[in-house]
Amino acid sequence: MAAAAPPLLLALAVLATFALPAARAVLEDPAGLLRRAKEPAFMDWMVGVRRRIHENPELGYEEFETSELVRRELDAMGIPYKHPFAVTGVVATIGTGGPPFVALRADMDALAMQESVEWEHKSKVPGKMHGCGHDAHVAMLLGSAKILQEHRDELQGTVILVFQPAEEGGAGAKKMIEAGAIENIDAIFGLHVADVVPVGVLASRPGPIMAGSGFFEAVISGKGGHAALPHHTIDPILAASNVIVSLQQLVSREADPLDSQVIVSQASVQRCSATVDFLDKDRPFFPPTINSPELHDFFEKVASEMVGARNVRDKQPMMGAEDFAFYADAVPSTYYYFVGMHNETRGPQAPHHSPYFTINEDSLPYGAVMQASLAARYLVEHQASASPDVNKNGLS
Ligand SMILES: [Zn+2]
Ligand SMILES: [Zn+2]
């Protein structure tokens, strides 16, 4: 047991503690970075960015003002970037300019829906609303940018910040890859705010986390004839009605939603033929989002250091789709997770894509710091595997 310090010495020690300036968080301390991002000036800035974007929602590939806002904020921080990719996309760079390269992604687009929430920063654009939370994602990634820029001399490689257009059905991620925005990157992290996850909690899982999705058009053909002679006809309306009911029953009531089903030959029951066009030229399939298993332990470790192990949770896979899945085509390791924002004291939380959807802005520092911490730590832990091909992605 240590001896008690004499009162004078103790008083001097306390004075000395208060006389020192507040210690700056180090990049290797996610909890310290979280305290930094929760400082009033930092929070006010992120909240302001998010509200400006919320007031001016723009649909996929039309995020011109959002993209300009992103670039203005990057300019103010002295962070270099390239633009445009995929019409409105912005790709910024922080760090050594050499390997390893790790990317962080935010989506920028809003939804074609009328906001029903009455508040000071309600959407000013009729029929358009940030009803999914992408306004928060942009503010979070700019928050990550600020933290990383404050610690740029500590970075042991390069962080690429990807602000992409058109997540909501427009496959903006795919277009970003085709535009060359995602070359030679070793790993990419993406996030989504989650209405059902408590604020302060981070949640994910290894392997599949979001479903694939696609659109199709089915043409069912029968044989015309006189209504008085129905036995000489083949009625495609009856067949189509049966197909709709059968598909609904089979897929929603009989099959595990995580299994795939083959159902269209249903039209032949009524002697009709059917063709199905999956429209993948105009509306590409979104593949399922699958987290690289090796990054899950890494995510849990960094998240635990930031919010404590009890606030790092498993997330069941969801049947929604996410165009983040496309990045797996271009990046060896991909990881997607959820940032909680549910808080009972705010009252009932409307779900994503509801006209009553709201963002709990208390979630902003969690997303900002988690992304920054994942990127910084990834660079530290992947020094040995880094390619010696310096500045290989040509960004500066
Ligand atoms: Zn959405
Ligand atoms: Zn979304």
mmCIF file of C-alpha atoms and ligand atoms in Angstrom:
data_model
loop_
_atom_site.group_PDB
_atom_site.id
_atom_site.type_symbol
_atom_site.label_atom_id
_atom_site.label_comp_id
_atom_site.label_asym_id
_atom_site.label_seq_id
_atom_site.Cartn_x
_atom_site.Cartn_y
_atom_site.Cartn_z
ATOM 1 C CA MET A 1 0.000 0.000 0.000
ATOM 2 C CA ALA A 2 1.455 3.404 -0.947
ATOM 3 C CA ALA A 3 2.158 5.954 1.788
ATOM 4 C CA ALA A 4 -0.118 8.994 1.812
ATOM 5 C CA ALA A 5 1.455 12.157 0.310
ATOM 6 C CA PRO A 6 1.951 15.129 2.650
ATOM 7 C CA PRO A 7 -0.817 17.740 2.124
ATOM 8 C CA LEU A 8 1.504 20.406 0.618
ATOM 9 C CA LEU A 9 2.977 18.016 -1.933
ATOM 10 C CA LEU A 10 -0.496 16.799 -2.834
ATOM 11 C CA ALA A 11 -1.678 20.385 -3.342
ATOM 12 C CA LEU A 12 1.332 21.123 -5.576
ATOM 13 C CA ALA A 13 0.692 17.970 -7.582
ATOM 14 C CA VAL A 14 -2.945 18.970 -8.122
ATOM 15 C CA LEU A 15 -1.887 22.479 -9.143
ATOM 16 C CA ALA A 16 0.638 21.078 -11.582
ATOM 17 C CA THR A 17 -2.019 18.869 -13.141
ATOM 18 C CA PHE A 18 -4.322 21.823 -13.714
ATOM 19 C CA ALA A 19 -1.532 24.052 -14.959
ATOM 20 C CA LEU A 20 -0.714 21.686 -17.847
ATOM 21 C CA PRO A 21 -2.518 22.277 -21.146
ATOM 22 C CA ALA A 22 -5.064 19.580 -22.061
ATOM 23 C CA ALA A 23 -3.151 16.683 -23.598
ATOM 24 C CA ARG A 24 -3.887 16.221 -27.291
ATOM 25 C CA ALA A 25 -5.320 12.803 -28.070
ATOM 26 C CA VAL A 26 -2.953 10.481 -29.874
ATOM 27 C CA LEU A 27 -4.067 8.723 -33.016
ATOM 28 C CA GLU A 28 -3.624 5.366 -31.317
ATOM 29 C CA ASP A 29 -6.254 6.217 -28.663
ATOM 30 C CA PRO A 30 -9.794 5.930 -30.101
ATOM 31 C CA ALA A 31 -11.406 6.899 -26.765
ATOM 32 C CA GLY A 32 -9.272 10.060 -26.649
ATOM 33 C CA LEU A 33 -10.209 10.885 -30.244
ATOM 34 C CA LEU A 34 -13.882 10.427 -29.317
ATOM 35 C CA ARG A 35 -13.487 13.001 -26.549
ATOM 36 C CA ARG A 36 -11.907 15.323 -29.117
ATOM 37 C CA ALA A 37 -14.806 14.901 -31.544
ATOM 38 C CA LYS A 38 -17.298 15.543 -28.734
ATOM 39 C CA GLU A 39 -15.760 18.923 -27.927
ATOM 40 C CA PRO A 40 -18.429 21.611 -28.465
ATOM 41 C CA ALA A 41 -16.686 23.387 -31.362
ATOM 42 C CA PHE A 42 -16.029 20.095 -33.198
ATOM 43 C CA MET A 43 -19.613 18.908 -32.623
ATOM 44 C CA ASP A 44 -21.106 22.252 -33.673
ATOM 45 C CA TRP A 45 -19.143 22.133 -36.907
ATOM 46 C CA MET A 46 -20.231 18.558 -37.749
ATOM 47 C CA VAL A 47 -23.849 19.289 -36.815
ATOM 48 C CA GLY A 48 -23.750 22.442 -38.954
ATOM 49 C CA VAL A 49 -22.416 20.529 -41.952
ATOM 50 C CA ARG A 50 -25.073 17.864 -41.536
ATOM 51 C CA ARG A 51 -27.898 20.395 -41.252
ATOM 52 C CA ARG A 52 -26.760 22.347 -44.324
ATOM 53 C CA ILE A 53 -26.795 19.121 -46.330
ATOM 54 C CA HIS A 54 -30.151 18.170 -44.844
ATOM 55 C CA GLU A 55 -31.700 21.461 -45.942
ATOM 56 C CA ASN A 56 -30.507 20.960 -49.528
ATOM 57 C CA PRO A 57 -31.037 17.287 -50.391
ATOM 58 C CA GLU A 58 -29.957 16.170 -53.860
ATOM 59 C CA LEU A 59 -30.786 12.918 -55.623
ATOM 60 C CA GLY A 60 -28.268 10.438 -57.063
ATOM 61 C CA TYR A 61 -25.773 11.942 -59.559
ATOM 62 C CA GLU A 62 -27.206 15.405 -58.817
ATOM 63 C CA GLU A 63 -25.242 16.011 -55.585
ATOM 64 C CA PHE A 64 -23.569 19.116 -57.051
ATOM 65 C CA GLU A 65 -24.002 21.431 -54.073
ATOM 66 C CA THR A 66 -23.244 18.648 -51.596
ATOM 67 C CA SER A 67 -20.074 17.857 -53.517
ATOM 68 C CA GLU A 68 -19.145 21.551 -53.505
ATOM 69 C CA LEU A 69 -19.735 21.735 -49.757
ATOM 70 C CA VAL A 70 -17.476 18.701 -49.262
ATOM 71 C CA ARG A 71 -14.733 20.319 -51.341
ATOM 72 C CA ARG A 72 -15.022 23.634 -49.510
ATOM 73 C CA GLU A 73 -14.623 21.863 -46.168
ATOM 74 C CA LEU A 74 -11.652 19.860 -47.475
ATOM 75 C CA ASP A 75 -10.085 23.085 -48.773
ATOM 76 C CA ALA A 76 -10.570 24.699 -45.371
ATOM 77 C CA MET A 77 -8.724 21.772 -43.763
ATOM 78 C CA GLY A 78 -5.962 21.825 -46.386
ATOM 79 C CA ILE A 79 -6.752 18.311 -47.594
ATOM 80 C CA PRO A 80 -6.041 17.594 -51.293
ATOM 81 C CA TYR A 81 -8.653 15.827 -53.412
ATOM 82 C CA LYS A 82 -9.615 14.889 -56.943
ATOM 83 C CA HIS A 83 -12.992 15.599 -58.497
ATOM 84 C CA PRO A 84 -15.244 14.747 -60.207
ATOM 85 C CA PHE A 85 -15.601 10.979 -60.216
ATOM 86 C CA ALA A 86 -18.972 9.588 -61.375
ATOM 87 C CA VAL A 87 -20.364 13.135 -61.885
ATOM 88 C CA THR A 88 -20.222 14.430 -58.302
ATOM 89 C CA GLY A 89 -17.844 12.111 -56.446
ATOM 90 C CA VAL A 90 -14.845 13.451 -54.529
ATOM 91 C CA VAL A 91 -11.744 11.462 -53.537
ATOM 92 C CA ALA A 92 -9.461 13.039 -50.940
ATOM 93 C CA THR A 93 -6.086 11.892 -49.625
ATOM 94 C CA ILE A 94 -4.439 12.228 -46.205
ATOM 95 C CA GLY A 95 -1.121 10.741 -45.138
ATOM 96 C CA THR A 96 2.218 9.784 -46.620
ATOM 97 C CA GLY A 97 1.001 9.295 -50.197
ATOM 98 C CA GLY A 98 2.547 5.828 -50.059
ATOM 99 C CA PRO A 99 1.275 2.357 -49.102
ATOM 100 C CA PRO A 100 -0.620 0.899 -47.439
ATOM 101 C CA PHE A 101 -3.795 2.528 -48.811
ATOM 102 C CA VAL A 102 -7.017 2.321 -46.834
ATOM 103 C CA ALA A 103 -10.305 3.933 -47.892
ATOM 104 C CA LEU A 104 -13.290 5.317 -45.984
ATOM 105 C CA ARG A 105 -16.559 5.822 -47.820
ATOM 106 C CA ALA A 106 -19.592 8.101 -47.423
ATOM 107 C CA ASP A 107 -22.651 8.264 -49.657
ATOM 108 C CA MET A 108 -24.109 11.705 -50.460
ATOM 109 C CA ASP A 109 -27.535 11.215 -52.072
ATOM 110 C CA ALA A 110 -31.032 11.882 -50.758
ATOM 111 C CA LEU A 111 -34.412 10.300 -51.475
ATOM 112 C CA ALA A 112 -37.286 11.436 -53.702
ATOM 113 C CA MET A 113 -39.752 11.950 -50.858
ATOM 114 C CA GLN A 114 -41.346 14.846 -49.029
ATOM 115 C CA GLU A 115 -40.064 15.472 -45.500
ATOM 116 C CA SER A 116 -42.873 15.443 -42.920
ATOM 117 C CA VAL A 117 -40.744 16.454 -39.933
ATOM 118 C CA GLU A 118 -41.384 20.067 -38.945
ATOM 119 C CA TRP A 119 -38.129 21.537 -37.656
ATOM 120 C CA GLU A 120 -35.788 24.439 -38.210
ATOM 121 C CA HIS A 121 -33.608 22.644 -40.756
ATOM 122 C CA LYS A 122 -36.311 20.847 -42.706
ATOM 123 C CA SER A 123 -35.583 20.105 -46.380
ATOM 124 C CA LYS A 124 -35.995 23.245 -48.486
ATOM 125 C CA VAL A 125 -36.488 21.196 -51.647
ATOM 126 C CA PRO A 126 -40.036 19.950 -52.227
ATOM 127 C CA GLY A 127 -40.148 16.204 -52.858
ATOM 128 C CA LYS A 128 -36.569 15.549 -51.750
ATOM 129 C CA MET A 129 -35.347 14.510 -48.324
ATOM 130 C CA HIS A 130 -32.351 13.015 -46.583
ATOM 131 C CA GLY A 131 -34.509 10.192 -45.246
ATOM 132 C CA CYS A 132 -31.784 7.551 -44.939
ATOM 133 C CA GLY A 133 -29.047 9.418 -43.087
ATOM 134 C CA HIS A 134 -26.523 10.083 -45.847
ATOM 135 C CA ASP A 135 -26.346 13.712 -44.693
ATOM 136 C CA ALA A 136 -24.968 12.353 -41.405
ATOM 137 C CA HIS A 137 -22.561 10.068 -43.284
ATOM 138 C CA VAL A 138 -21.020 13.020 -45.140
ATOM 139 C CA ALA A 139 -20.685 15.011 -41.900
ATOM 140 C CA MET A 140 -19.100 11.984 -40.210
ATOM 141 C CA LEU A 141 -16.540 11.467 -42.982
ATOM 142 C CA LEU A 142 -15.615 15.152 -42.890
ATOM 143 C CA GLY A 143 -15.214 14.662 -39.129
ATOM 144 C CA SER A 144 -12.904 11.717 -39.820
ATOM 145 C CA ALA A 145 -11.005 13.948 -42.246
ATOM 146 C CA LYS A 146 -10.490 16.604 -39.587
ATOM 147 C CA ILE A 147 -9.200 14.081 -37.045
ATOM 148 C CA LEU A 148 -6.884 12.402 -39.543
ATOM 149 C CA GLN A 149 -5.599 15.755 -40.784
ATOM 150 C CA GLU A 150 -4.854 16.817 -37.185
ATOM 151 C CA HIS A 151 -2.747 13.649 -36.905
ATOM 152 C CA ARG A 152 -1.460 13.455 -40.489
ATOM 153 C CA ASP A 153 2.174 13.256 -39.365
ATOM 154 C CA GLU A 154 1.378 10.108 -37.370
ATOM 155 C CA LEU A 155 -0.243 8.251 -40.281
ATOM 156 C CA GLN A 156 1.799 5.281 -41.487
ATOM 157 C CA GLY A 157 0.399 5.178 -45.001
ATOM 158 C CA THR A 158 -2.423 6.841 -46.898
ATOM 159 C CA VAL A 159 -6.108 7.252 -46.105
ATOM 160 C CA ILE A 160 -8.389 7.781 -49.110
ATOM 161 C CA LEU A 161 -11.708 9.508 -48.358
ATOM 162 C CA VAL A 162 -14.410 8.510 -50.834
ATOM 163 C CA PHE A 163 -17.485 10.732 -51.128
ATOM 164 C CA GLN A 164 -19.670 8.881 -53.610
ATOM 165 C CA PRO A 165 -22.935 9.712 -55.401
ATOM 166 C CA ALA A 166 -26.101 7.690 -55.852
ATOM 167 C CA GLU A 167 -26.203 4.899 -53.283
ATOM 168 C CA GLU A 168 -30.013 4.733 -53.363
ATOM 169 C CA GLY A 169 -30.443 2.429 -56.367
ATOM 170 C CA GLY A 170 -28.035 4.300 -58.632
ATOM 171 C CA ALA A 171 -25.007 2.067 -58.019
ATOM 172 C CA GLY A 172 -22.774 5.089 -57.463
ATOM 173 C CA ALA A 173 -20.114 2.826 -55.968
ATOM 174 C CA LYS A 174 -19.918 0.874 -59.228
ATOM 175 C CA LYS A 175 -19.518 4.110 -61.191
ATOM 176 C CA MET A 176 -16.802 5.292 -58.791
ATOM 177 C CA ILE A 177 -14.866 2.092 -59.473
ATOM 178 C CA GLU A 178 -15.363 2.429 -63.241
ATOM 179 C CA ALA A 179 -14.118 6.031 -63.018
ATOM 180 C CA GLY A 180 -10.870 4.825 -61.441
ATOM 181 C CA ALA A 181 -11.506 6.295 -57.993
ATOM 182 C CA ILE A 182 -10.803 3.020 -56.174
ATOM 183 C CA GLU A 183 -7.519 1.725 -57.539
ATOM 184 C CA ASN A 184 -4.850 -0.074 -55.518
ATOM 185 C CA ILE A 185 -6.672 0.242 -52.221
ATOM 186 C CA ASP A 186 -5.993 -2.520 -49.688
ATOM 187 C CA ALA A 187 -9.151 -2.185 -47.562
ATOM 188 C CA ILE A 188 -12.284 -0.035 -47.430
ATOM 189 C CA PHE A 189 -14.640 0.684 -44.527
ATOM 190 C CA GLY A 190 -18.247 1.866 -44.829
ATOM 191 C CA LEU A 191 -20.909 2.625 -42.252
ATOM 192 C CA HIS A 192 -24.586 3.388 -41.883
ATOM 193 C CA VAL A 193 -26.420 5.095 -39.063
ATOM 194 C CA ALA A 194 -28.952 2.679 -37.572
ATOM 195 C CA ASP A 195 -32.304 3.676 -36.112
ATOM 196 C CA VAL A 196 -32.623 0.478 -34.046
ATOM 197 C CA VAL A 197 -29.126 0.422 -32.543
ATOM 198 C CA PRO A 198 -28.591 2.476 -29.342
ATOM 199 C CA VAL A 199 -26.475 5.591 -29.635
ATOM 200 C CA GLY A 200 -22.911 4.861 -28.527
ATOM 201 C CA VAL A 201 -23.120 1.293 -29.825
ATOM 202 C CA LEU A 202 -21.321 -0.034 -32.903
ATOM 203 C CA ALA A 203 -22.631 -3.210 -34.523
ATOM 204 C CA SER A 204 -21.602 -5.559 -37.292
ATOM 205 C CA ARG A 205 -20.822 -9.179 -38.102
ATOM 206 C CA PRO A 206 -18.347 -11.187 -40.174
ATOM 207 C CA GLY A 207 -19.524 -12.452 -43.578
ATOM 208 C CA PRO A 208 -22.859 -11.476 -45.165
ATOM 209 C CA ILE A 209 -24.449 -8.410 -43.567
ATOM 210 C CA MET A 210 -26.695 -6.927 -46.283
ATOM 211 C CA ALA A 211 -28.704 -8.645 -49.019
ATOM 212 C CA GLY A 212 -28.296 -8.413 -52.770
ATOM 213 C CA SER A 213 -31.042 -6.771 -54.772
ATOM 214 C CA GLY A 214 -32.233 -6.537 -58.343
ATOM 215 C CA PHE A 215 -35.201 -5.592 -60.478
ATOM 216 C CA PHE A 216 -36.965 -7.745 -63.061
ATOM 217 C CA GLU A 217 -39.747 -7.535 -65.594
ATOM 218 C CA ALA A 218 -41.821 -10.658 -66.312
ATOM 219 C CA VAL A 219 -43.912 -10.991 -69.497
ATOM 220 C CA ILE A 220 -46.595 -13.698 -69.321
ATOM 221 C CA SER A 221 -48.142 -14.684 -72.639
ATOM 222 C CA GLY A 222 -51.424 -16.583 -73.232
ATOM 223 C CA LYS A 223 -53.855 -16.869 -76.155
ATOM 224 C CA GLY A 224 -56.667 -14.461 -76.996
ATOM 225 C CA GLY A 225 -60.265 -15.429 -77.857
ATOM 226 C CA HIS A 226 -63.958 -14.754 -77.324
ATOM 227 C CA ALA A 227 -65.178 -14.310 -73.750
ATOM 228 C CA ALA A 228 -68.042 -16.673 -74.522
ATOM 229 C CA LEU A 229 -65.547 -19.421 -75.408
ATOM 230 C CA PRO A 230 -63.082 -19.250 -72.513
ATOM 231 C CA HIS A 231 -62.041 -22.860 -73.032
ATOM 232 C CA HIS A 232 -60.461 -21.846 -76.351
ATOM 233 C CA THR A 233 -58.293 -19.186 -74.713
ATOM 234 C CA ILE A 234 -55.317 -19.152 -72.403
ATOM 235 C CA ASP A 235 -55.850 -16.336 -69.949
ATOM 236 C CA PRO A 236 -52.556 -14.615 -68.989
ATOM 237 C CA ILE A 237 -54.324 -12.371 -66.472
ATOM 238 C CA LEU A 238 -55.356 -15.385 -64.427
ATOM 239 C CA ALA A 239 -51.826 -16.787 -64.732
ATOM 240 C CA ALA A 240 -50.268 -13.450 -63.718
ATOM 241 C CA SER A 241 -52.598 -13.223 -60.718
ATOM 242 C CA ASN A 242 -51.634 -16.728 -59.653
ATOM 243 C CA VAL A 243 -47.945 -15.991 -60.142
ATOM 244 C CA ILE A 244 -48.169 -12.945 -57.885
ATOM 245 C CA VAL A 245 -49.986 -14.862 -55.148
ATOM 246 C CA SER A 246 -47.751 -17.921 -55.452
ATOM 247 C CA LEU A 247 -44.521 -15.945 -55.434
ATOM 248 C CA GLN A 248 -45.729 -14.072 -52.394
ATOM 249 C CA GLN A 249 -46.723 -17.265 -50.581
ATOM 250 C CA LEU A 250 -43.637 -19.231 -51.472
ATOM 251 C CA VAL A 251 -41.072 -16.565 -50.782
ATOM 252 C CA SER A 252 -42.646 -14.777 -47.852
ATOM 253 C CA ARG A 253 -44.361 -17.682 -46.093
ATOM 254 C CA GLU A 254 -42.691 -20.944 -47.036
ATOM 255 C CA ALA A 255 -39.021 -20.221 -47.603
ATOM 256 C CA ASP A 256 -36.220 -19.015 -45.370
ATOM 257 C CA PRO A 257 -35.712 -15.406 -46.513
ATOM 258 C CA LEU A 258 -31.965 -16.028 -46.563
ATOM 259 C CA ASP A 259 -32.371 -18.886 -49.109
ATOM 260 C CA SER A 260 -32.666 -18.316 -52.858
ATOM 261 C CA GLN A 261 -35.814 -19.520 -54.667
ATOM 262 C CA VAL A 262 -36.635 -20.516 -58.257
ATOM 263 C CA ILE A 263 -40.314 -19.744 -58.996
ATOM 264 C CA VAL A 264 -41.166 -18.370 -62.390
ATOM 265 C CA SER A 265 -42.227 -21.576 -64.104
ATOM 266 C CA GLN A 266 -45.405 -20.902 -62.097
ATOM 267 C CA ALA A 267 -46.948 -19.380 -65.285
ATOM 268 C CA SER A 268 -46.963 -22.810 -66.984
ATOM 269 C CA VAL A 269 -49.534 -24.050 -64.455
ATOM 270 C CA GLN A 270 -52.092 -22.028 -66.476
ATOM 271 C CA ARG A 271 -50.511 -23.117 -69.836
ATOM 272 C CA CYS A 272 -48.901 -19.686 -70.300
ATOM 273 C CA SER A 273 -45.296 -18.960 -71.150
ATOM 274 C CA ALA A 274 -43.206 -16.421 -69.290
ATOM 275 C CA THR A 275 -40.023 -14.529 -69.997
ATOM 276 C CA VAL A 276 -38.106 -12.664 -67.341
ATOM 277 C CA ASP A 277 -35.779 -9.748 -68.013
ATOM 278 C CA PHE A 278 -33.565 -8.836 -65.084
ATOM 279 C CA LEU A 279 -32.953 -5.321 -66.483
ATOM 280 C CA ASP A 280 -29.374 -5.513 -65.321
ATOM 281 C CA LYS A 281 -28.121 -3.185 -68.053
ATOM 282 C CA ASP A 282 -30.116 -0.208 -66.763
ATOM 283 C CA ARG A 283 -30.409 -1.196 -63.120
ATOM 284 C CA PRO A 284 -27.433 -3.318 -62.134
ATOM 285 C CA PHE A 285 -27.824 -5.992 -59.525
ATOM 286 C CA PHE A 286 -26.574 -4.978 -56.126
ATOM 287 C CA PRO A 287 -24.507 -7.904 -54.851
ATOM 288 C CA PRO A 288 -24.812 -8.869 -51.189
ATOM 289 C CA THR A 289 -22.524 -6.969 -48.837
ATOM 290 C CA ILE A 290 -20.072 -9.445 -47.325
ATOM 291 C CA ASN A 291 -17.656 -8.409 -44.615
ATOM 292 C CA SER A 292 -14.147 -9.785 -44.892
ATOM 293 C CA PRO A 293 -13.938 -12.139 -41.896
ATOM 294 C CA GLU A 294 -10.385 -11.096 -41.042
ATOM 295 C CA LEU A 295 -11.538 -7.507 -40.540
ATOM 296 C CA HIS A 296 -14.225 -8.421 -37.996
ATOM 297 C CA ASP A 297 -11.809 -9.082 -35.119
ATOM 298 C CA PHE A 298 -10.001 -5.905 -36.081
ATOM 299 C CA PHE A 299 -13.288 -3.936 -36.020
ATOM 300 C CA GLU A 300 -14.218 -5.367 -32.597
ATOM 301 C CA LYS A 301 -10.822 -4.498 -31.170
ATOM 302 C CA VAL A 302 -10.820 -0.883 -32.363
ATOM 303 C CA ALA A 303 -14.509 -0.379 -31.480
ATOM 304 C CA SER A 304 -13.946 -1.804 -27.974
ATOM 305 C CA GLU A 305 -11.109 0.627 -27.397
ATOM 306 C CA MET A 306 -13.421 3.462 -28.406
ATOM 307 C CA VAL A 307 -16.742 2.618 -26.706
ATOM 308 C CA GLY A 308 -15.958 -0.386 -24.474
ATOM 309 C CA ALA A 309 -16.586 -4.034 -25.318
ATOM 310 C CA ARG A 310 -20.179 -4.001 -24.007
ATOM 311 C CA ASN A 311 -21.066 -1.371 -26.629
ATOM 312 C CA VAL A 312 -19.792 -3.473 -29.517
ATOM 313 C CA ARG A 313 -22.614 -5.730 -30.664
ATOM 314 C CA ASP A 314 -23.370 -8.403 -33.222
ATOM 315 C CA LYS A 315 -25.782 -7.406 -35.970
ATOM 316 C CA GLN A 316 -28.076 -9.851 -37.699
ATOM 317 C CA PRO A 317 -27.809 -9.719 -41.499
ATOM 318 C CA MET A 318 -30.415 -7.407 -43.029
ATOM 319 C CA MET A 319 -32.504 -7.874 -46.164
ATOM 320 C CA GLY A 320 -31.836 -4.337 -47.377
ATOM 321 C CA ALA A 321 -29.180 -3.884 -50.071
ATOM 322 C CA GLU A 322 -26.173 -1.548 -50.034
ATOM 323 C CA ASP A 323 -24.109 -0.462 -52.984
ATOM 324 C CA PHE A 324 -21.022 -0.619 -50.757
ATOM 325 C CA ALA A 325 -21.057 -4.266 -51.900
ATOM 326 C CA PHE A 326 -19.614 -3.190 -55.270
ATOM 327 C CA TYR A 327 -16.334 -2.183 -53.644
ATOM 328 C CA ALA A 328 -15.558 -5.856 -53.111
ATOM 329 C CA ASP A 329 -14.934 -5.985 -56.891
ATOM 330 C CA ALA A 330 -12.034 -3.566 -56.567
ATOM 331 C CA VAL A 331 -10.740 -3.843 -52.994
ATOM 332 C CA PRO A 332 -9.358 -7.041 -51.391
ATOM 333 C CA SER A 333 -10.858 -6.395 -47.940
ATOM 334 C CA THR A 334 -14.179 -4.639 -47.285
ATOM 335 C CA TYR A 335 -16.022 -4.011 -44.039
ATOM 336 C CA TYR A 336 -19.410 -2.414 -43.303
ATOM 337 C CA TYR A 337 -20.920 -1.636 -39.914
ATOM 338 C CA PHE A 338 -23.693 0.247 -38.160
ATOM 339 C CA VAL A 339 -23.434 3.301 -35.929
ATOM 340 C CA GLY A 340 -26.234 3.416 -33.359
ATOM 341 C CA MET A 341 -28.402 6.477 -32.925
ATOM 342 C CA HIS A 342 -31.452 5.226 -31.030
ATOM 343 C CA ASN A 343 -32.155 7.089 -27.799
ATOM 344 C CA GLU A 344 -35.452 6.505 -25.996
ATOM 345 C CA THR A 345 -35.424 9.987 -24.511
ATOM 346 C CA ARG A 346 -35.859 11.410 -28.040
ATOM 347 C CA GLY A 347 -39.199 9.612 -28.363
ATOM 348 C CA PRO A 348 -40.103 7.083 -31.054
ATOM 349 C CA GLN A 349 -37.589 6.882 -33.885
ATOM 350 C CA ALA A 350 -39.122 6.642 -37.361
ATOM 351 C CA PRO A 351 -37.381 4.100 -39.591
ATOM 352 C CA HIS A 352 -35.080 4.841 -42.505
ATOM 353 C CA HIS A 353 -36.925 5.966 -45.668
ATOM 354 C CA SER A 354 -39.857 7.260 -43.592
ATOM 355 C CA PRO A 355 -40.886 10.909 -44.168
ATOM 356 C CA TYR A 356 -40.653 11.217 -40.378
ATOM 357 C CA PHE A 357 -37.060 9.924 -40.221
ATOM 358 C CA THR A 358 -34.714 11.964 -38.005
ATOM 359 C CA ILE A 359 -31.002 11.819 -37.215
ATOM 360 C CA ASN A 360 -29.773 11.695 -33.641
ATOM 361 C CA GLU A 361 -26.829 14.045 -34.092
ATOM 362 C CA ASP A 362 -25.191 12.633 -30.943
ATOM 363 C CA SER A 363 -24.159 9.741 -33.217
ATOM 364 C CA LEU A 364 -21.920 11.955 -35.388
ATOM 365 C CA PRO A 365 -18.703 11.738 -33.323
ATOM 366 C CA TYR A 366 -18.996 7.945 -33.076
ATOM 367 C CA GLY A 367 -19.035 7.503 -36.860
ATOM 368 C CA ALA A 368 -16.340 10.121 -37.422
ATOM 369 C CA VAL A 369 -13.916 8.666 -34.883
ATOM 370 C CA MET A 370 -14.578 5.011 -35.640
ATOM 371 C CA GLN A 371 -13.794 5.513 -39.310
ATOM 372 C CA ALA A 372 -10.667 7.552 -38.553
ATOM 373 C CA SER A 373 -9.487 5.004 -35.979
ATOM 374 C CA LEU A 374 -10.100 2.019 -38.244
ATOM 375 C CA ALA A 375 -8.106 3.654 -41.028
ATOM 376 C CA ALA A 376 -5.210 4.786 -38.858
ATOM 377 C CA ARG A 377 -4.906 1.426 -37.087
ATOM 378 C CA TYR A 378 -5.207 -0.494 -40.338
ATOM 379 C CA LEU A 379 -2.182 1.352 -41.690
ATOM 380 C CA VAL A 380 -0.170 0.538 -38.554
ATOM 381 C CA GLU A 381 -1.058 -3.151 -38.691
ATOM 382 C CA HIS A 382 -0.401 -3.594 -42.410
ATOM 383 C CA GLN A 383 3.081 -2.143 -42.703
ATOM 384 C CA ALA A 384 4.680 -5.456 -43.601
ATOM 385 C CA SER A 385 2.192 -6.284 -46.347
ATOM 386 C CA ALA A 386 2.415 -2.844 -47.954
ATOM 387 C CA SER A 387 3.640 -2.801 -51.522
ATOM 388 C CA PRO A 388 6.913 -0.894 -52.018
ATOM 389 C CA ASP A 389 5.323 0.715 -55.109
ATOM 390 C CA VAL A 390 5.116 4.193 -53.606
ATOM 391 C CA ASN A 391 2.256 6.508 -54.584
ATOM 392 C CA LYS A 392 0.875 3.789 -56.810
ATOM 393 C CA ASN A 393 -2.638 5.206 -57.011
ATOM 394 C CA GLY A 394 -1.339 8.477 -58.383
ATOM 395 C CA LEU A 395 -3.317 10.613 -55.953
ATOM 396 C CA SER A 396 -1.715 13.559 -54.343
HETATM 397 ZN ZN ZN B 1 -31.558 4.255 -47.953
HETATM 398 ZN ZN ZN B 2 -28.704 4.598 -46.722
#
